[in-house]
C-alpha positions as YAML, in Angstrom:
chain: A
units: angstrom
residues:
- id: 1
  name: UNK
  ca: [-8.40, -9.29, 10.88]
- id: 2
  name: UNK
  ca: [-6.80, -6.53, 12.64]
- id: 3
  name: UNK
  ca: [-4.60, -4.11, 10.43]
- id: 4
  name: UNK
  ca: [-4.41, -0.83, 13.23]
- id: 5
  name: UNK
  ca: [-1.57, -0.24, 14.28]
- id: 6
  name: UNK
  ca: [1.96, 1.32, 13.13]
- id: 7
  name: UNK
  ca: [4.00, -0.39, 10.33]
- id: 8
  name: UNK
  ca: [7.88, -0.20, 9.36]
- id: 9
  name: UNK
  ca: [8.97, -1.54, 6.28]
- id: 10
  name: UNK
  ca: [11.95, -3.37, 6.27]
- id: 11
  name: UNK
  ca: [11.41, -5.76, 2.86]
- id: 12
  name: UNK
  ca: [10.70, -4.56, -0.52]
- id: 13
  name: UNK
  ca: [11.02, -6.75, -3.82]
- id: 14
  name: UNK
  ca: [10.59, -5.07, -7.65]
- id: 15
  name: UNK
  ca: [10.00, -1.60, -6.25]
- id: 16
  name: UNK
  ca: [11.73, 0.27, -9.27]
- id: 17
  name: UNK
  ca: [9.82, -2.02, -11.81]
- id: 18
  name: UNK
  ca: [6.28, -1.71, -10.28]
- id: 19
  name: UNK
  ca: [6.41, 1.92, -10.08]
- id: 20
  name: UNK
  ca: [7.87, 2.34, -13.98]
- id: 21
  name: UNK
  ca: [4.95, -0.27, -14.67]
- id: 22
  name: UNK
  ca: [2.21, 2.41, -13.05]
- id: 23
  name: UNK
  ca: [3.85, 5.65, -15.17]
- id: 24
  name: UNK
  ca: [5.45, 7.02, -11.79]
- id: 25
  name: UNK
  ca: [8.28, 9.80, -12.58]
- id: 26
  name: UNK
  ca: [11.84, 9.17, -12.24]
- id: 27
  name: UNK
  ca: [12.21, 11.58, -9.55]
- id: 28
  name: UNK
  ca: [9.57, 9.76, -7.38]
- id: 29
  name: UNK
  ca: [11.01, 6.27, -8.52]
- id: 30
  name: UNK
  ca: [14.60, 7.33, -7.47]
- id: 31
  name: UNK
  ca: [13.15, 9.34, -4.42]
- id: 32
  name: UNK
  ca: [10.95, 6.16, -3.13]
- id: 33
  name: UNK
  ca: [13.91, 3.39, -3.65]
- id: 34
  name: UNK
  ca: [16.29, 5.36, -1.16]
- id: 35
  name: UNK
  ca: [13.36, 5.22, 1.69]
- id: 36
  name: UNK
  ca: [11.30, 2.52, 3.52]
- id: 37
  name: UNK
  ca: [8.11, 4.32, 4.71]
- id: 38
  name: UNK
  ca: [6.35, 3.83, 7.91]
- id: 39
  name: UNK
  ca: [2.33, 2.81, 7.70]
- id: 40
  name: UNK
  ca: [-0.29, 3.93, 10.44]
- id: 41
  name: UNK
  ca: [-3.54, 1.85, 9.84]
- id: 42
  name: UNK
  ca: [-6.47, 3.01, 11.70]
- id: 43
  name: UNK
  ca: [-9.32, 0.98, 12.09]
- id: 44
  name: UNK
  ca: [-12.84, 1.51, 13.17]
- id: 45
  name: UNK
  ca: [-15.29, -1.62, 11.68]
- id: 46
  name: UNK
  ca: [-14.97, -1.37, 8.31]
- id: 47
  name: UNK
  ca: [-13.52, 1.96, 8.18]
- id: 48
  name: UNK
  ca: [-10.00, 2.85, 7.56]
- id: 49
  name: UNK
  ca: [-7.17, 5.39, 7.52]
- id: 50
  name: UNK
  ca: [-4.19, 4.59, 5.92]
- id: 51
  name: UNK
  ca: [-1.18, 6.93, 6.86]
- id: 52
  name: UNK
  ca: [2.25, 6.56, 5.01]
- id: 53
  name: UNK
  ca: [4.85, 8.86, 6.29]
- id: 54
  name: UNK
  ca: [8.34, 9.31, 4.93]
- id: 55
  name: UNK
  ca: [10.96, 12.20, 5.74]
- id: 56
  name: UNK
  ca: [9.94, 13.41, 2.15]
- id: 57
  name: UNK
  ca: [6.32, 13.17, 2.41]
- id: 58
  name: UNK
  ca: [3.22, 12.15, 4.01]
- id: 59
  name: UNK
  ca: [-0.28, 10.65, 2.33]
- id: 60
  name: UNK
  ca: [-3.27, 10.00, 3.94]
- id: 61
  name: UNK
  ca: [-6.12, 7.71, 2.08]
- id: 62
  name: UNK
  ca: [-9.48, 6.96, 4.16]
- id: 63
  name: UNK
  ca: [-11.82, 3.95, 2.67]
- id: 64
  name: UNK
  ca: [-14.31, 2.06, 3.90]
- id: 65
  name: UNK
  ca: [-14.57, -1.63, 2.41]
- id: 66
  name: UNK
  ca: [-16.75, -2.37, -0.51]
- id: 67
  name: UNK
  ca: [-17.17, 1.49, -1.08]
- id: 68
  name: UNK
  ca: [-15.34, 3.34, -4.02]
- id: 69
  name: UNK
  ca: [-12.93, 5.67, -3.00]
- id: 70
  name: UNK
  ca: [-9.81, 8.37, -4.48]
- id: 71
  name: UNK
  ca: [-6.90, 7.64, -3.83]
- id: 72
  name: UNK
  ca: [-3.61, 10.03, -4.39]
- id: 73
  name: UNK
  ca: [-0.58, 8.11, -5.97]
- id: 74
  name: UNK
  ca: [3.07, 9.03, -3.70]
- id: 75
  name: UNK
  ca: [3.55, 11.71, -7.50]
- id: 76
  name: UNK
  ca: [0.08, 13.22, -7.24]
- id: 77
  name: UNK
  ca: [-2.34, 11.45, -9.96]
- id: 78
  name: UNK
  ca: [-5.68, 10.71, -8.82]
- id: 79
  name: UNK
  ca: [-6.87, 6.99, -9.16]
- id: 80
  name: UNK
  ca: [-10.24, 5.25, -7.73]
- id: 81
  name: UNK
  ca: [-10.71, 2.21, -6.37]
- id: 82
  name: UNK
  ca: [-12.34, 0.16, -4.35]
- id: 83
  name: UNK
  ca: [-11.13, -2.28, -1.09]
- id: 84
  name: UNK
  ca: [-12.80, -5.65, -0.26]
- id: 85
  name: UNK
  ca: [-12.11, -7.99, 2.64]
- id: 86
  name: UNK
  ca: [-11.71, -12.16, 2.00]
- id: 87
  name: UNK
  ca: [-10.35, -14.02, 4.02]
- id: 88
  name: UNK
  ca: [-8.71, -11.61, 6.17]
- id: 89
  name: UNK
  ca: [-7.58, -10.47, 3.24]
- id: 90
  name: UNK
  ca: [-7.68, -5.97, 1.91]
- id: 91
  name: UNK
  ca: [-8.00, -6.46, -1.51]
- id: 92
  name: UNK
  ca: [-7.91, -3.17, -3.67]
- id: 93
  name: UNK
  ca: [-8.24, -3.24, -7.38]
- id: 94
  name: UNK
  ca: [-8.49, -0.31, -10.00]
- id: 95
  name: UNK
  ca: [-7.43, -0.56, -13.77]
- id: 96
  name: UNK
  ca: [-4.09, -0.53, -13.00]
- id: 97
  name: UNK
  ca: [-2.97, -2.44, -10.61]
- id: 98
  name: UNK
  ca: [-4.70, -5.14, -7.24]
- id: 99
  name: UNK
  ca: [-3.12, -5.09, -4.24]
- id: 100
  name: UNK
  ca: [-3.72, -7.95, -1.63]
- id: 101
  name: UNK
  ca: [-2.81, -7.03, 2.32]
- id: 102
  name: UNK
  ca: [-2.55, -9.65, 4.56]
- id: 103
  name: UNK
  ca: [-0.83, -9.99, 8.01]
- id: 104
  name: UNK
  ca: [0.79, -13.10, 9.86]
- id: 105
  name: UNK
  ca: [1.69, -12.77, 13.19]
- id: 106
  name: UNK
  ca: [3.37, -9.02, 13.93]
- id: 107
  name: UNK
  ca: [3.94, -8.65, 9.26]
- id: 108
  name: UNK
  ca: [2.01, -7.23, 7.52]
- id: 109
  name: UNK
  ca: [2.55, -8.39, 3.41]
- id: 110
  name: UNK
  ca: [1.45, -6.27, 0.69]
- id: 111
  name: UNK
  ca: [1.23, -7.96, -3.11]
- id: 112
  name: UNK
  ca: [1.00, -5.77, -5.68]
- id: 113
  name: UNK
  ca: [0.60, -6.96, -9.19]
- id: 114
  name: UNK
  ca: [0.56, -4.13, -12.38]
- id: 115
  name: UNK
  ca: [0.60, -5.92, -15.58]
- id: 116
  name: UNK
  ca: [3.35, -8.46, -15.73]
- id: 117
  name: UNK
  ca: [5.07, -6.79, -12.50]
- id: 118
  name: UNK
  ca: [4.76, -8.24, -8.67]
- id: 119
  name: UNK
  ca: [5.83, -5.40, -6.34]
- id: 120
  name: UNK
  ca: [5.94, -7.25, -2.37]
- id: 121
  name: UNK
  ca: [6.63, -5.46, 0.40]
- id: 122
  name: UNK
  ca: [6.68, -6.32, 3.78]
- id: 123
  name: UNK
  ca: [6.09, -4.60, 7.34]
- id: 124
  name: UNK
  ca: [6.55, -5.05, 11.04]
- id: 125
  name: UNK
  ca: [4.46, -3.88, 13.88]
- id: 126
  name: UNK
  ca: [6.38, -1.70, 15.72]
...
């Protein structure tokens, strides 16, 4: 599967409840809400750069699948994880939360479960 490319959100479901769920301040929670961020995925095999941009901020994370990695959260914390590919599938998983990216057609769907919260949130290629 082929994630490069640039992304606009335009569809996000239990935003404010998945990022309460993961400990994220209020001022990043209220902050985040008001914007729909724009995703550059660069891919080379089964390397990856993930850029999400917003007029607030920008965060870069580079992984390569099946390798642990650090990650920086949008309010600063550290977390590691790792990414796997099924089915055409990213799958990232750390002790707080697993994230499965998949794309049909031009979207690109990210599921994000933390506990007993399902964050979705879906892109366009643009």
């Amino acid at each position: 599967m082929d994630f490069t490319g640039t992304w606009k959100v335009y569809f996000e479901e239990n935003l404010e409840e998945f990022l309460k769920e993961v400990g994220a301040p209020a001022m990043i929670v209220k902050m985040r809400k008001e914007v729909k961020p724009v995703i550059v995925i660069e891919q080379n095999g089964k390397d990856f750069t993930f850029t999400m941009k917003t007029p607030a901020f920008t965060k870069v994370h580079s992984f390569s699948i099946g390798k642990e990695t650090e990650m920086t959260t949008v309010d600063g914390r550290k977390v590691k994880c790792t990414v796997r590919e099924e089915d055409g599938k990213l799958i990232t998983e750390n002790e707080k939360f697993t994230s499965v990216r998949e794309i049909h057609g031009d979207e690109m769907v990210d599921t994000i479960t933390a506990g007993p919260v399902t964050f979705i949130s879906k892109s366009k290629r643009v």
